[in-house]
Short mmCIF file of C-alpha atoms and ligand atoms in Angstrom, two decimals:
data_model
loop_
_atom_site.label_atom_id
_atom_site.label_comp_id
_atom_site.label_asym_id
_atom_site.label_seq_id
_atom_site.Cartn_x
_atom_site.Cartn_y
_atom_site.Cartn_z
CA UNK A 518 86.28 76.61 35.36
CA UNK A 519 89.87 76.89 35.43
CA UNK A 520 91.36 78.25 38.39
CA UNK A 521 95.00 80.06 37.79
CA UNK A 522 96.77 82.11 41.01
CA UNK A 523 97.22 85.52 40.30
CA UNK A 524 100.51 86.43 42.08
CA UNK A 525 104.27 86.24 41.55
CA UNK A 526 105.00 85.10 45.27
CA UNK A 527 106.62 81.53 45.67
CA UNK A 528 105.01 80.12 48.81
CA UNK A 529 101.55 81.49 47.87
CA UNK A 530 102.08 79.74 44.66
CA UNK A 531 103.48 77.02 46.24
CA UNK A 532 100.50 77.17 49.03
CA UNK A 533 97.67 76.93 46.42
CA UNK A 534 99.38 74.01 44.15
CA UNK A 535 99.10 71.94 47.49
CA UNK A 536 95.55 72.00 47.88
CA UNK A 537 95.36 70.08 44.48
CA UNK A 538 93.24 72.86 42.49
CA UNK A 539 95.59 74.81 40.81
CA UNK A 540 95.45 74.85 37.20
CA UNK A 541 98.30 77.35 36.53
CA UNK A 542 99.89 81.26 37.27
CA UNK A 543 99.37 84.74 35.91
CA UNK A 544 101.87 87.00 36.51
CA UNK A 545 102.40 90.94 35.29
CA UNK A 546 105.14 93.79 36.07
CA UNK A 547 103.13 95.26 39.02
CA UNK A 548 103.08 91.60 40.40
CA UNK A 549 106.62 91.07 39.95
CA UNK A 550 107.94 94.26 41.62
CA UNK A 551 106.11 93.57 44.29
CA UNK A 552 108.30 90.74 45.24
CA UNK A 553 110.97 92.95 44.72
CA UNK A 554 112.52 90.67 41.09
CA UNK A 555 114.57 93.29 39.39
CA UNK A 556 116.44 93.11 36.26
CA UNK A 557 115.86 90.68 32.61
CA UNK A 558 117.89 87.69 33.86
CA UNK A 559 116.17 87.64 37.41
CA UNK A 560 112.91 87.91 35.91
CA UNK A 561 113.23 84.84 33.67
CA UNK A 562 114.74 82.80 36.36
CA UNK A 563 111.57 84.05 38.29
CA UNK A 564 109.36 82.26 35.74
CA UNK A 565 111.67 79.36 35.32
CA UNK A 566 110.70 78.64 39.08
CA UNK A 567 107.52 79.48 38.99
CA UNK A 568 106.99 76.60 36.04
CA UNK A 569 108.60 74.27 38.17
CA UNK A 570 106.41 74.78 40.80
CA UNK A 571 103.06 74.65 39.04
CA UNK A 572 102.08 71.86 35.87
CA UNK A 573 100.16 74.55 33.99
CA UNK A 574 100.08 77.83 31.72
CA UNK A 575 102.19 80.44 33.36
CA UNK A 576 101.36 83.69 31.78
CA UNK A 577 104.61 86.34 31.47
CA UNK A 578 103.97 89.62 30.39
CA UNK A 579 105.61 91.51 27.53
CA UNK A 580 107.09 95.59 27.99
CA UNK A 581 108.03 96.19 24.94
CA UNK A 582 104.50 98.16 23.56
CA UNK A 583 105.78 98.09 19.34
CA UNK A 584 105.26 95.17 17.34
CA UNK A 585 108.40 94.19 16.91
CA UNK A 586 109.86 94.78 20.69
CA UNK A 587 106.51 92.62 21.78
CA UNK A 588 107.56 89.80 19.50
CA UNK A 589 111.20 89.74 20.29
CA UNK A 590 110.50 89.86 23.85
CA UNK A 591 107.60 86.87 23.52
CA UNK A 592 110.09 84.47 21.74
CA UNK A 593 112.54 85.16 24.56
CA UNK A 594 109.70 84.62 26.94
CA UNK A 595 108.12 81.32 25.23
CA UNK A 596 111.34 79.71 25.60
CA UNK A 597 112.14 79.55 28.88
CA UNK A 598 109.43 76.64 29.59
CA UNK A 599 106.50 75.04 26.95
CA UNK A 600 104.26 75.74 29.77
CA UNK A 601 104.65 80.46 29.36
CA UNK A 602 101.92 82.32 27.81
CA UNK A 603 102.91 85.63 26.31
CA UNK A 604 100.89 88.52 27.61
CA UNK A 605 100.77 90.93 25.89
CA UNK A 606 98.47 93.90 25.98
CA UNK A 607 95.54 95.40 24.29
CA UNK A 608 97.21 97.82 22.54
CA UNK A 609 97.26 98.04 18.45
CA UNK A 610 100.55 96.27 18.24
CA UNK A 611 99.10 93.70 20.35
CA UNK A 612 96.47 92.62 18.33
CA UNK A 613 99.27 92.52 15.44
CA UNK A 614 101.77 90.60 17.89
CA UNK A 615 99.18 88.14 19.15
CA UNK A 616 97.81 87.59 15.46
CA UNK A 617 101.96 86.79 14.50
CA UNK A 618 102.45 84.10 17.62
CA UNK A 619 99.11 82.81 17.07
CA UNK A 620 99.89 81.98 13.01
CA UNK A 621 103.78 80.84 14.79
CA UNK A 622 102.24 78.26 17.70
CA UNK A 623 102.73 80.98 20.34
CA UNK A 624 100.31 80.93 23.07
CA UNK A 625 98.99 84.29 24.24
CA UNK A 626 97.11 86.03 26.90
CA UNK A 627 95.51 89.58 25.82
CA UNK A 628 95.53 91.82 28.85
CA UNK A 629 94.26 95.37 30.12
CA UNK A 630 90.67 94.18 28.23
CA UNK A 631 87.92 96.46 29.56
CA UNK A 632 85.37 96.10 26.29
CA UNK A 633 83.49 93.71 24.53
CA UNK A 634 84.75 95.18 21.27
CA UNK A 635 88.39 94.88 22.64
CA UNK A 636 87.40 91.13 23.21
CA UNK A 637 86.51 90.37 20.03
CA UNK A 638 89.42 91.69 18.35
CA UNK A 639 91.53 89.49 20.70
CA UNK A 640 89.79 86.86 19.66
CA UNK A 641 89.71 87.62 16.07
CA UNK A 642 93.72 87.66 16.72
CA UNK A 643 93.89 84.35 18.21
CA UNK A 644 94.58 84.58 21.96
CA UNK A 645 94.53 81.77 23.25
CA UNK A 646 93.19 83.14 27.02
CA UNK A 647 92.06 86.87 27.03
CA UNK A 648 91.94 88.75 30.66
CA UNK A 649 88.92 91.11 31.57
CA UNK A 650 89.71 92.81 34.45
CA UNK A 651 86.18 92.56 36.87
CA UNK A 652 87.62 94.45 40.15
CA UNK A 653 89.17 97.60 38.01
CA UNK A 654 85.55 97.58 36.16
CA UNK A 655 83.87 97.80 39.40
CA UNK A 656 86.39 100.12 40.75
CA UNK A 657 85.42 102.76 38.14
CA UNK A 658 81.56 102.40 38.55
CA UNK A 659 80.42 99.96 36.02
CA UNK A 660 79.63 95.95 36.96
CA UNK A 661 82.89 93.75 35.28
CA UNK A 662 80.15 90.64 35.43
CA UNK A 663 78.71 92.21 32.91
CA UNK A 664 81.76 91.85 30.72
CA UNK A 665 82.06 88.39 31.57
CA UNK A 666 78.46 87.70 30.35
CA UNK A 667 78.51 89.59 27.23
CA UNK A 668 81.66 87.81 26.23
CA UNK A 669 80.61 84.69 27.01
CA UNK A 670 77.67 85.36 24.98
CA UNK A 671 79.28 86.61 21.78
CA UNK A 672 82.13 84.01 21.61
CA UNK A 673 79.34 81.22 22.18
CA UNK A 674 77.25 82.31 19.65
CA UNK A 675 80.41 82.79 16.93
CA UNK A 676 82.44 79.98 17.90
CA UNK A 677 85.40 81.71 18.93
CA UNK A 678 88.14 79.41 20.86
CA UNK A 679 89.86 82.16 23.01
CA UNK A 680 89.47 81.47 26.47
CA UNK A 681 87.80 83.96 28.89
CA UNK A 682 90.36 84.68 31.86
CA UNK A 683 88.50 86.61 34.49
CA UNK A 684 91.15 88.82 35.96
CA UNK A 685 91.44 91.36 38.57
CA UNK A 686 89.62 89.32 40.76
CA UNK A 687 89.27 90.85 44.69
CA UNK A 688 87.09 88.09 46.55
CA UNK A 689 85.50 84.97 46.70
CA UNK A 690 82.18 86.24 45.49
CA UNK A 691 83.74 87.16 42.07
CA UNK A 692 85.13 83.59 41.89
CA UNK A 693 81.54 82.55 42.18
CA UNK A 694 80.11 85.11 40.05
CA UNK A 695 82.88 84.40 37.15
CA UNK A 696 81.58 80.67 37.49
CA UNK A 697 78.01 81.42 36.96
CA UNK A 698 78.71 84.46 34.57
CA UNK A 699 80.33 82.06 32.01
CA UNK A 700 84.25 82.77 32.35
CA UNK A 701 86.43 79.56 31.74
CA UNK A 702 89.57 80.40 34.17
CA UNK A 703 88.92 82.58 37.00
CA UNK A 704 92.78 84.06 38.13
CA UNK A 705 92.79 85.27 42.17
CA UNK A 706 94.77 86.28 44.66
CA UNK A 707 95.18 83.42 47.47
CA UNK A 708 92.94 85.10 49.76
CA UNK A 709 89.99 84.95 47.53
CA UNK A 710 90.23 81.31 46.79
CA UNK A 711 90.67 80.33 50.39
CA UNK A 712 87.55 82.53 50.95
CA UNK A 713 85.75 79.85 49.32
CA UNK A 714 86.18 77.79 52.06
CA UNK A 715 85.09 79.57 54.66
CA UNK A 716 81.42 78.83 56.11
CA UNK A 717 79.91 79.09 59.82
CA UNK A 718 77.79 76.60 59.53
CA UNK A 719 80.83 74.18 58.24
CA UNK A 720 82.73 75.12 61.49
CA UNK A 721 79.84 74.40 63.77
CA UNK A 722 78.73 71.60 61.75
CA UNK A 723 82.44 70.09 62.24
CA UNK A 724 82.72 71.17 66.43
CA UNK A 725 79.49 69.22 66.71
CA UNK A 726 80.41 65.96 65.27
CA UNK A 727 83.81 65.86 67.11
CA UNK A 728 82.41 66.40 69.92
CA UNK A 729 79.78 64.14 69.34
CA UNK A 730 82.44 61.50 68.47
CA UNK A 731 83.80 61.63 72.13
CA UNK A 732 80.97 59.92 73.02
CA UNK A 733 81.27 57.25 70.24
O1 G3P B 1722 95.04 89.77 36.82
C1 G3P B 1722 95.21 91.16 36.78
C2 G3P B 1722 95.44 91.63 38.16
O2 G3P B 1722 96.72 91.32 38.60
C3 G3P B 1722 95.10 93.04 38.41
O3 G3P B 1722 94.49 93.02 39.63
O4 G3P B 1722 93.68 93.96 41.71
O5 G3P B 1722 95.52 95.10 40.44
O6 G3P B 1722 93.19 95.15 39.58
P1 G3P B 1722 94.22 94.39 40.39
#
């Protein structure tokens, strides 16, 4: 499994491509406001230094919600660095605007997906990643796992090449669960992956043989 960092902030990025695991970025408006990037020009520059940071698929997200708008604004996108994903998402004109860069060598990542009948016709489009999102599923009552299982299920058994990117990720334990559950990239915040450090029997273990080497 894939792991991508699901943040727009610089040193967290930065922070995770050190340990030597990182296998690339999503991004999405919420994200970026949060670090306070305003404005078209300091957005792309945004991604511009986030692909310089990280050798892997940055995802950008699309605003624009018309066919059209989304495939204007995904050409802009696409060419800032060979390594952005268009996201764009799972909205009618999506499907249409991820079907048009997928036929035009656009790479795309379907977002907002919630269904396994949304994640089929993201995959019938040609996405090349699409993102479930696990901790909003849970939020509302229902077990996003679930989603991750079913989808790995139905594009195993029809051969579809879309990639599941398990998204809205809130702790180590959905990390692990994603694993098991079948997704192929698992995107998290920088807490949750350095959650999967953390045992008390490591730390012990580790107290113990230093001080044991004192005596060595
Ligand atoms: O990857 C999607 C993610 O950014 C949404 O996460 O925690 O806002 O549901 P969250």
């Amino acid at each position: 499994m894939k792991f991508f960092i699901d943040t727009a902030n610089l040193a967290q990025i930065k922070e995770a491509n050190d340990l030597g695991i990182l296998d690339g970025v999503t991004t999405n408006p919420s994200l970026m406001a949060k670090e306070g990037i305003n404005g078209k020009d300091a957005i792309y520059k945004h991604y511009s230094d986030i692909c310089e940071i990280v050798d892997g698929d940055v995802s950008a997200e699309v605003i624009s919600t018309d066919f059209k708008g989304i495939v204007e604004e995904g050409k802009v996108l696409a060419a800032i660095h060979p390594n952005i994903i268009v996201k764009v998402p799972m909205i009618k004109d999506g499907v249409k605007a991820i079907k048009w860069f997928s036929s035009n060598g656009i790479k795309t990542n379907c977002t907002l997906v919630f269904s396994a009948g949304q994640a089929i016709l993201a995959a019938k489009a040609g996405a090349t990643y699409v993102s479930p999102f696990v901790g909003r599923i849970d939020d509302s009552g229902w077990d996003g796992m679930e989603l991750i299982s079913q989808m790995s299920h139905i594009y195993t058994l029809h051969g579809y090449k879309t990639e599941i990117l398990a998204a809205s990720i809130r702790s180590a334990l959905h990390i692990i669960k994603a694993a098991e559950a079948g997704a192929d990239v698992c995107t998290c915040p920088l807490d949750s992956i350095l959650g999967l450090l953390k045992h008390p029997l490591t730390d012990i273990g580790l107290a113990k043989f230093l001080e044991d080497a004192k005596k060595l």
